[in-house]
Coordinates of N, CA and C in Angstrom, one line a residue:
M222 N 0.6 -0.9 0.4 CA 0.0 0.4 0.4 C 0.7 0.9 0.5
F223 N 1.7 1.1 0.6 CA 2.9 2.6 0.7 C 3.4 2.9 -0.9
K224 N 3.4 1.5 -1.3 CA 4.4 1.5 -2.5 C 3.5 2.0 -3.7
F225 N 1.9 1.6 -2.7 CA 1.3 2.6 -4.7 C 1.0 3.9 -4.0
F226 N 1.2 4.1 -2.2 CA 0.5 6.4 -2.2 C 2.0 6.9 -3.0
L227 N 3.2 5.8 -3.0 CA 4.3 6.5 -3.5 C 4.2 7.1 -5.0
K228 N 3.5 5.4 -5.6 CA 3.6 6.2 -7.3 C 2.3 7.3 -7.2
L229 N 1.4 7.0 -7.5 CA 0.3 7.9 -7.3 C 0.6 9.2 -6.8
S230 N 1.5 8.9 -5.4 CA 1.7 10.5 -5.0 C 3.5 11.4 -6.0
F231 N 3.8 10.5 -6.5 CA 5.4 11.4 -7.2 C 4.3 11.9 -8.9
G232 N 3.4 12.4 -9.1 CA 3.9 13.0 -10.0 C 3.7 14.4 -9.8
T233 N 2.8 15.0 -7.9 CA 2.5 15.7 -7.9 C 3.6 16.4 -7.0
W234 N 4.9 15.2 -6.4 CA 6.0 16.6 -6.4 C 6.6 16.4 -7.0
V235 N 6.0 15.9 -8.4 CA 7.9 16.9 -9.8 C 6.8 18.0 -10.2
S236 N 5.4 17.8 -10.3 CA 5.0 19.1 -10.9 C 5.4 20.5 -9.9
M237 N 5.0 20.5 -8.5 CA 5.4 21.0 -7.7 C 7.1 21.8 -7.6
V238 N 8.3 20.6 -7.8 CA 10.0 21.0 -8.4 C 9.5 22.0 -10.0
V239 N 8.6 21.2 -11.2 CA 8.7 22.0 -12.0 C 7.9 23.5 -11.9
S240 N 7.1 23.5 -11.3 CA 6.4 24.7 -11.0 C 7.6 25.3 -10.9
L241 N 7.9 25.6 -9.6 CA 9.3 25.8 -8.5 C 10.2 26.5 -9.0
V242 N 11.1 25.1 -10.5 CA 12.7 25.6 -10.6 C 11.4 27.2 -12.5
T243 N 10.1 26.9 -12.4 CA 9.7 28.1 -13.6 C 9.6 28.9 -13.3
V244 N 9.7 28.9 -11.9 CA 8.2 30.7 -10.8 C 9.7 31.8 -11.7
P245 N 10.3 32.2 -11.8 CA 11.5 32.6 -11.7 C 12.1 33.0 -13.3
I246 N 11.2 32.1 -13.7 CA 11.8 32.3 -15.9 C 10.3 32.8 -16.6
T247 N 9.4 32.2 -15.8 CA 7.3 32.6 -16.4 C 8.0 34.5 -15.7
T248 N 8.0 34.6 -15.0 CA 7.8 36.3 -14.0 C 9.6 37.3 -15.3
R249 N 9.3 36.7 -15.0 CA 10.8 37.5 -15.5 C 10.6 37.7 -17.5
L250 N 9.5 37.0 -18.4 CA 9.6 37.2 -19.6 C 7.5 37.4 -19.8
L251 N 7.1 37.7 -18.1 CA 5.2 38.4 -18.2 C 5.5 38.9 -16.9
M252 N 4.9 40.7 -17.5 CA 5.0 41.4 -16.8 C 3.8 41.1 -15.5
P253 N 3.1 41.6 -14.5 CA 2.7 41.7 -13.1 C 0.9 41.4 -13.5
Q254 N 0.7 42.3 -14.4 CA -0.5 42.9 -14.6 C -0.6 41.6 -15.4
E255 N 0.4 40.7 -16.5 CA -0.6 40.2 -16.8 C -0.9 38.3 -16.3
F256 N 0.0 38.2 -14.9 CA -0.3 37.6 -14.7 C -1.6 37.6 -13.5
G257 N -1.4 38.7 -13.1 CA -3.7 39.2 -12.8 C -4.0 38.5 -13.3
K258 N -4.8 39.5 -14.5 CA -5.1 39.0 -15.8 C -5.9 37.1 -16.1
S259 N -4.9 36.6 -15.6 CA -4.1 35.1 -16.0 C -5.4 34.7 -15.0
A260 N -4.8 35.4 -13.7 CA -5.2 34.8 -12.1 C -6.5 34.3 -12.6
L261 N -7.3 35.8 -13.0 CA -9.2 35.8 -13.2 C -9.1 34.9 -14.0
F262 N -8.9 34.4 -15.0 CA -9.1 33.3 -15.9 C -9.5 32.7 -15.2
T263 N -8.1 31.8 -14.3 CA -7.9 30.4 -13.7 C -8.6 30.3 -13.0
V264 N -9.1 31.4 -12.4 CA -10.5 30.6 -11.1 C -11.5 31.6 -11.7
G265 N -12.3 31.5 -12.5 CA -13.4 31.5 -13.4 C -13.7 30.2 -14.0
V266 N -12.3 29.4 -14.8 CA -12.6 28.3 -15.2 C -12.7 27.8 -13.8
A267 N -12.2 27.8 -12.9 CA -11.9 27.4 -11.9 C -13.2 26.4 -11.1
L268 N -14.6 27.8 -10.7 CA -15.5 28.3 -10.7 C -17.1 27.9 -11.5
L269 N -15.9 27.4 -12.9 CA -17.2 26.8 -14.0 C -16.9 25.8 -13.6
I270 N -16.4 25.3 -13.6 CA -16.1 22.9 -14.0 C -16.9 22.6 -12.2
R271 N -15.9 23.6 -11.2 CA -17.1 22.5 -10.3 C -18.9 23.6 -10.4
L272 N -19.1 23.9 -11.0 CA -20.9 24.0 -11.4 C -21.1 23.6 -12.0
V273 N -20.7 23.3 -13.2 CA -20.7 22.2 -14.0 C -21.0 20.9 -13.4
L274 N -20.4 20.7 -12.6 CA -19.7 19.0 -12.6 C -20.7 18.5 -11.9
L275 N -21.3 19.7 -10.3 CA -22.0 19.6 -9.7 C -22.4 18.5 -8.7
G276 N -21.0 18.0 -8.4 CA -20.7 16.7 -7.2 C -20.8 15.1 -9.0
A277 N -21.5 15.8 -9.8 CA -21.4 14.3 -10.6 C -19.4 13.2 -10.5
D278 N -19.0 14.2 -10.5 CA -17.7 13.1 -10.2 C -17.8 12.2 -9.3
Q279 N -17.9 13.5 -7.7 CA -17.7 12.6 -6.8 C -18.6 11.5 -6.2
A280 N -19.8 11.6 -7.3 CA -20.9 10.4 -7.8 C -20.2 9.4 -8.3
F281 N -19.3 9.1 -9.3 CA -18.2 8.4 -9.7 C -17.3 7.8 -9.5
V282 N -16.7 7.8 -8.6 CA -16.0 8.2 -7.8 C -17.2 7.1 -6.4
R283 N -17.0 7.2 -6.5 CA -17.8 7.0 -4.7 C -18.9 5.4 -5.4
K284 N -19.9 5.6 -6.0 CA -20.1 4.7 -7.2 C -19.1 2.8 -7.9
Y285 N -18.6 3.8 -8.2 CA -16.7 3.6 -8.9 C -17.3 1.7 -8.1
Y286 N -16.9 1.6 -7.3 CA -15.9 -0.1 -6.7 C -17.1 -0.3 -6.7
E287 N -18.5 -0.9 -6.9 CA -19.5 -1.2 -6.2 C -20.1 -1.4 -8.0
Q288 N -19.7 -1.7 -9.0 CA -20.4 -2.5 -10.4 C -19.3 -3.0 -11.3
A289 N -20.3 -4.2 -11.1 CA -20.1 -5.7 -11.4 C -18.3 -5.6 -12.2
N290 N -18.1 -5.2 -13.7 CA -17.5 -5.5 -14.7 C -17.7 -4.0 -15.1
R291 N -16.1 -4.2 -16.3 CA -16.5 -3.3 -16.9 C -17.4 -2.0 -17.4
Q292 N -18.3 -3.0 -18.3 CA -19.4 -2.7 -19.0 C -20.4 -2.0 -17.7
A293 N -20.4 -2.1 -16.7 CA -20.8 -1.4 -15.4 C -19.7 0.1 -15.9
L294 N -18.9 -0.1 -15.5 CA -18.5 1.3 -15.4 C -19.0 2.4 -16.7
R295 N -19.1 1.6 -17.5 CA -18.8 2.0 -18.7 C -20.5 3.0 -19.0
K296 N -21.6 2.1 -18.4 CA -22.4 3.1 -17.7 C -22.7 3.9 -17.0
L297 N -22.5 3.1 -16.1 CA -21.7 4.6 -15.0 C -20.8 5.7 -14.9
L298 N -20.3 5.5 -15.5 CA -19.4 7.1 -15.9 C -20.2 7.8 -17.4
W299 N -20.6 7.6 -17.8 CA -21.9 8.4 -18.7 C -22.7 8.4 -18.4
N300 N -23.8 8.1 -17.9 CA -24.9 8.8 -16.5 C -24.4 9.2 -15.9
S301 N -23.4 8.9 -15.7 CA -22.9 10.4 -14.4 C -22.8 12.0 -15.2
L302 N -22.2 11.4 -16.4 CA -21.9 12.3 -17.3 C -23.0 13.6 -18.2
Y303 N -23.8 12.7 -17.7 CA -24.6 13.2 -19.3 C -25.4 14.9 -17.8
T304 N -25.6 15.1 -17.1 CA -26.1 16.2 -16.2 C -25.2 17.0 -16.3
P305 N -24.1 16.7 -16.3 CA -22.3 18.1 -16.6 C -22.4 18.3 -17.9
L306 N -22.8 17.5 -18.6 CA -23.2 17.5 -20.5 C -23.4 18.4 -20.2
A307 N -25.5 18.6 -20.0 CA -25.6 19.6 -20.5 C -25.8 20.6 -19.8
L308 N -25.0 20.8 -18.6 CA -25.1 21.8 -17.7 C -24.1 23.1 -18.3
A309 N -23.8 21.7 -19.0 CA -21.8 22.8 -19.5 C -22.3 23.5 -21.1
F310 N -23.2 22.8 -21.6 CA -23.7 23.2 -22.7 C -24.5 25.4 -22.0
A311 N -25.5 24.4 -21.4 CA -25.9 25.4 -20.4 C -25.1 26.6 -20.2
V312 N -24.4 27.1 -19.5 CA -23.4 27.6 -19.3 C -22.4 28.0 -20.1
L313 N -21.8 27.5 -21.3 CA -21.6 28.0 -22.8 C -22.8 28.7 -22.8
L314 N -23.5 28.3 -23.2 CA -24.7 29.4 -24.5 C -24.5 30.3 -23.4
L315 N -24.5 30.8 -23.0 CA -24.2 31.6 -22.5 C -23.3 32.1 -21.7
I316 N -21.7 31.9 -21.0 CA -21.0 32.6 -21.6 C -21.5 33.2 -23.6
Y317 N -21.5 32.8 -24.2 CA -21.7 33.4 -26.2 C -22.5 34.4 -26.1
A318 N -23.4 34.1 -25.5 CA -24.7 35.5 -25.8 C -23.8 36.3 -24.7
F319 N -23.0 36.4 -23.7 CA -22.3 37.2 -22.9 C -21.3 37.7 -23.6
R320 N -20.3 37.1 -24.0 CA -18.7 37.7 -24.2 C -18.4 38.2 -23.7
A321 N -18.9 39.4 -25.6 CA -18.0 40.8 -24.5 C -18.2 41.0 -23.7
E322 N -19.4 41.2 -22.3 CA -19.5 41.5 -21.3 C -18.4 40.8 -20.3
V323 N -18.2 39.6 -21.1 CA -17.8 38.2 -19.6 C -16.2 38.6 -19.5
A324 N -15.4 39.5 -21.4 CA -14.1 39.6 -21.4 C -13.8 41.2 -20.9
N325 N -14.8 41.8 -20.1 CA -14.6 43.0 -19.7 C -14.1 42.8 -18.5
Y326 N -15.7 42.0 -18.6 CA -15.5 41.6 -17.1 C -14.4 41.1 -16.2
L327 N -13.1 40.2 -17.4 CA -12.7 39.5 -16.9 C -11.0 40.7 -17.0
I328 N -10.4 40.4 -18.2 CA -9.6 41.7 -18.6 C -9.3 42.7 -18.3
E329 N -11.5 44.1 -18.9 CA -11.0 45.5 -18.9 C -11.0 45.3 -20.6
E330 N -10.9 44.4 -20.9 CA -10.1 44.8 -22.2 C -11.8 43.7 -24.0
N331 N -12.1 44.9 -24.7 CA -12.7 44.2 -25.8 C -12.4 43.2 -26.4
D332 N -11.9 41.8 -25.6 CA -10.9 40.8 -26.2 C -11.4 39.8 -26.3
L333 N -12.7 39.1 -27.3 CA -13.9 37.6 -27.3 C -12.4 36.5 -27.0
R334 N -11.2 36.6 -27.6 CA -10.7 35.5 -26.9 C -11.0 35.0 -26.1
V335 N -10.7 35.4 -24.5 CA -10.8 35.0 -24.0 C -12.2 34.6 -22.9
A336 N -13.7 35.2 -23.8 CA -14.9 34.7 -23.4 C -15.0 33.2 -24.7
Y337 N -14.3 33.6 -25.3 CA -14.3 31.5 -26.4 C -13.4 30.4 -25.2
M338 N -12.1 31.2 -24.6 CA -10.8 30.6 -24.2 C -12.0 29.6 -23.1
L339 N -12.7 31.1 -22.7 CA -13.4 30.8 -20.8 C -14.3 28.8 -21.6
M340 N -14.8 29.3 -22.1 CA -15.8 28.1 -22.7 C -15.3 26.8 -23.1
A341 N -14.5 26.8 -23.9 CA -13.3 25.5 -24.6 C -12.0 24.9 -23.0
T342 N -11.7 25.6 -21.9 CA -10.6 24.8 -20.9 C -12.3 24.7 -19.9
T343 N -13.6 25.3 -19.9 CA -14.5 24.6 -18.6 C -14.6 23.2 -19.5
L344 N -14.9 23.5 -20.8 CA -15.5 22.3 -21.3 C -14.8 21.1 -20.9
V345 N -12.9 20.8 -21.9 CA -12.6 20.1 -21.8 C -11.8 19.4 -20.0
G346 N -11.9 21.0 -19.2 CA -11.6 21.2 -18.0 C -11.7 19.6 -17.3
F347 N -13.9 19.9 -17.2 CA -14.9 19.4 -16.4 C -14.6 17.3 -17.4
L348 N -13.9 17.5 -17.8 CA -14.0 16.8 -18.7 C -12.6 15.2 -18.7
D349 N -12.0 16.4 -18.3 CA -9.9 15.8 -18.1 C -10.9 15.0 -15.9
T350 N -11.2 16.0 -15.8 CA -11.0 15.4 -14.1 C -11.5 13.8 -14.8
F351 N -12.9 13.8 -14.6 CA -13.3 12.7 -15.6 C -12.2 12.0 -16.0
S352 N -11.5 13.0 -16.5 CA -11.2 11.3 -17.0 C -9.5 10.4 -15.8
I353 N -9.1 11.5 -14.9 CA -7.9 11.5 -14.4 C -8.6 10.5 -13.1
N354 N -9.9 10.5 -12.9 CA -10.4 9.9 -11.9 C -10.9 8.7 -12.6
A355 N -10.6 8.2 -12.8 CA -11.3 7.3 -13.7 C -9.5 6.2 -13.8
V356 N -8.9 6.4 -14.2 CA -7.3 6.0 -14.4 C -7.4 6.2 -12.6
R357 N -7.5 7.2 -12.2 CA -6.8 6.8 -10.2 C -8.5 6.3 -10.1
M358 N -8.9 6.0 -10.1 CA -9.4 4.7 -9.9 C -9.5 3.0 -10.0
A359 N -8.9 3.5 -10.5 CA -8.9 2.4 -11.8 C -7.2 1.6 -11.0
K360 N -7.2 2.3 -10.1 CA -5.5 1.6 -9.5 C -4.3 2.0 -10.7
K361 N -4.1 2.3 -11.1 CA -2.7 3.1 -12.3 C -2.1 4.0 -12.3
A362 N -2.0 4.0 -10.3 CA -1.5 5.0 -9.9 C 0.2 5.7 -10.6
T363 N 0.8 4.9 -11.5 CA 2.6 5.1 -12.2 C 1.7 5.8 -14.2
A364 N 0.2 5.8 -13.7 CA 0.2 7.0 -15.0 C -0.6 7.8 -14.5
Y365 N -0.9 8.0 -13.5 CA -1.5 9.0 -12.8 C -1.3 10.3 -12.5
S366 N -0.1 9.6 -12.4 CA 1.4 10.2 -11.5 C 1.8 11.1 -13.1
V367 N 1.5 10.0 -14.7 CA 2.4 10.6 -15.4 C 1.7 11.8 -16.0
I368 N -0.5 11.3 -15.9 CA -0.9 12.3 -16.0 C -0.4 13.9 -15.4
N369 N -0.3 14.0 -14.6 CA 0.3 14.7 -13.7 C 1.1 15.8 -13.9
I370 N 2.4 15.2 -14.4 CA 3.9 15.4 -14.8 C 3.4 16.0 -16.1
I371 N 2.5 15.4 -17.2 CA 2.5 15.4 -18.7 C 1.3 17.5 -18.4
R372 N 1.2 17.2 -17.5 CA -0.2 18.0 -17.5 C 1.6 19.4 -16.4
S373 N 2.0 18.9 -16.1 CA 3.3 20.6 -15.4 C 3.7 20.7 -16.9
L374 N 4.5 19.7 -17.6 CA 5.5 20.1 -18.7 C 4.7 21.0 -20.2
V375 N 3.4 20.2 -19.7 CA 2.8 21.4 -21.4 C 2.4 22.9 -20.7
N376 N 2.1 22.8 -19.4 CA 2.3 23.8 -18.4 C 3.2 25.0 -19.2
V377 N 4.4 25.0 -18.6 CA 4.8 25.5 -18.3 C 6.1 24.9 -20.3
G378 N 6.1 24.3 -20.7 CA 6.2 25.2 -22.5 C 5.6 25.4 -23.4
G379 N 4.3 25.5 -22.7 CA 3.4 26.3 -24.0 C 3.7 27.6 -23.4
L380 N 3.3 28.1 -22.5 CA 3.6 29.1 -22.0 C 4.9 30.0 -22.2
I381 N 5.4 29.5 -22.1 CA 6.7 29.6 -22.2 C 7.2 30.0 -23.7
A382 N 7.5 28.5 -24.1 CA 7.1 28.8 -26.3 C 6.3 29.7 -26.9
Y383 N 5.2 30.1 -25.7 CA 4.0 30.8 -26.4 C 4.8 32.1 -26.1
A384 N 4.8 32.8 -24.8 CA 5.9 34.0 -24.3 C 7.2 33.6 -25.3
L385 N 7.9 33.1 -25.5 CA 9.5 33.8 -26.1 C 9.3 33.4 -28.1
W386 N 7.5 32.6 -29.0 CA 7.5 32.9 -30.1 C 6.0 33.5 -30.7
V387 N 5.7 34.5 -29.8 CA 4.2 34.8 -29.9 C 4.3 35.9 -29.7
E388 N 3.7 36.4 -27.9 CA 3.6 37.6 -27.7 C 3.6 37.1 -26.1
P389 N 4.0 38.1 -25.1 CA 5.0 38.6 -24.4 C 3.3 39.2 -22.7
T390 N 2.5 38.2 -23.5 CA 0.7 37.9 -22.9 C -0.6 37.0 -21.4
F391 N -0.9 37.3 -21.2 CA -1.9 36.7 -19.8 C -2.0 35.5 -20.8
Y392 N -1.8 35.5 -22.7 CA -2.7 34.8 -22.9 C -2.2 33.5 -23.4
A393 N -0.5 34.0 -22.9 CA 0.4 32.4 -22.9 C 0.7 31.1 -21.5
I394 N 0.0 32.5 -20.9 CA -0.7 31.5 -19.8 C -2.4 30.2 -20.8
I395 N -3.0 31.4 -20.4 CA -4.2 30.5 -20.3 C -4.0 29.6 -21.6
Y396 N -3.8 29.7 -23.7 CA -3.6 28.8 -23.4 C -2.0 27.8 -23.2
S397 N -1.3 27.4 -22.6 CA -1.3 26.7 -22.0 C -1.5 25.3 -21.3
V398 N -2.8 26.9 -20.2 CA -3.6 25.7 -19.5 C -4.6 25.4 -20.2
F399 N -4.9 25.5 -21.1 CA -6.0 24.7 -22.3 C -4.7 23.2 -22.5
L400 N -4.5 23.5 -23.4 CA -3.8 23.1 -24.1 C -2.8 21.4 -22.7
G401 N -2.6 22.1 -21.7 CA -1.8 20.9 -20.7 C -3.6 20.0 -20.2
H402 N -5.3 20.9 -20.1 CA -5.9 20.2 -19.2 C -6.9 19.1 -20.9
L403 N -6.7 19.5 -22.5 CA -6.3 18.7 -23.4 C -5.5 17.4 -23.6
V404 N -4.5 18.2 -23.5 CA -3.2 16.2 -23.8 C -3.4 15.4 -22.6
C405 N -4.9 15.8 -21.2 CA -4.2 15.1 -20.6 C -5.5 14.1 -20.5
L406 N -6.3 14.6 -21.5 CA -8.4 14.2 -21.5 C -7.4 13.7 -21.8
I407 N -7.5 13.4 -23.5 CA -7.0 12.5 -24.3 C -5.6 11.1 -23.5
Y408 N -5.1 11.3 -22.6 CA -4.1 10.8 -23.5 C -5.3 10.0 -21.5
G409 N -5.1 10.5 -20.7 CA -6.2 10.1 -19.7 C -7.5 8.7 -20.5
I410 N -8.8 9.4 -21.4 CA -9.2 8.2 -22.0 C -8.5 7.5 -22.3
W411 N -7.6 7.0 -23.8 CA -7.0 7.0 -24.0 C -7.2 5.6 -23.0
L412 N -6.0 5.5 -21.9 CA -6.0 4.4 -21.2 C -7.3 3.9 -20.4
E413 N -8.4 4.6 -20.1 CA -9.4 3.7 -19.4 C -10.5 3.4 -21.0
R414 N -10.2 3.2 -21.9 CA -10.6 3.6 -23.9 C -12.2 2.4 -23.9
D415 N -12.2 1.8 -23.4 CA -13.2 0.0 -22.8 C -14.1 1.7 -22.5
I416 N -14.0 2.1 -20.8 CA -14.8 2.4 -20.1 C -15.4 4.1 -20.6
W417 N -14.8 4.9 -22.2 CA -14.9 6.0 -22.7 C -16.4 5.5 -23.8
Q418 N -16.1 4.0 -24.9 CA -17.3 3.5 -25.6 C -18.2 4.0 -25.2
P419 N -19.0 5.2 -26.2 CA -20.2 5.5 -26.2 C -21.7 4.8 -26.0
Q420 N -21.7 5.3 -24.5 CA -23.2 4.9 -24.1 C -24.6 5.3 -24.3
L421 N -24.9 4.9 -25.1 CA -26.4 5.9 -25.8 C -27.7 5.8 -25.0
K422 N -28.1 4.2 -23.9 CA -29.0 4.1 -23.0 C -28.9 5.5 -21.5
I423 N -30.1 6.1 -21.3 CA -29.6 6.6 -19.9 C -30.6 6.3 -19.5
D424 N -29.9 6.2 -18.6 CA -30.9 5.1 -17.1 C -31.5 6.6 -15.8
W425 N -31.9 6.9 -17.0 CA -32.7 8.5 -15.5 C -33.0 7.6 -13.4
L426 N -33.1 6.8 -13.4 CA -33.6 6.3 -11.9 C -32.0 6.3 -11.6
E427 N -30.5 6.0 -11.9 CA -28.7 5.7 -11.8 C -28.6 8.1 -12.1
I428 N -29.7 8.3 -13.4 CA -28.8 9.9 -12.5 C -29.6 10.5 -11.7
K429 N -30.3 10.5 -11.1 CA -30.9 10.3 -10.2 C -30.6 10.6 -9.5

């Protein structure tokens, strides 16, 4: 059990070291006000993901080991996903309808890219939450740590690359966060691809 927990936490420790090493680099690449704008964006994304999930990810975790086989796990995953998906599309439509106001609220600029990235990151982020939970509950400790390491490296690599080769603005952070979620989502789905196969039959009682 101790060995399992070491494998599970290894990615977190590596991510902390990567973040620690890259902080002085990124602070030289970006101005302080750019960090402030990105902070508002990341807080907004985190709140929207929590709102969209509505605890469905924890329901998936709680019921995971009650399932008899992988087919039952696939059914559980998709029944857990339907409500957040519906909420996500409702939230995305709302953001799109008020995209100019959202952009002005977050960065005090009429740059619609912020609203579009908020929509995209929220959608990919909540799906990423399910994918990493599926890997963790399957007790794939090494893979779970690898996902956390990949996320850190993609975030840092994307940030530095964008700041150096495109523009040193808060978009470097925004795009790298989105890319980190996307890469980890794809990898997590691939690891547990059998339970991610579409389940079209909806069990309303299970969802309730």
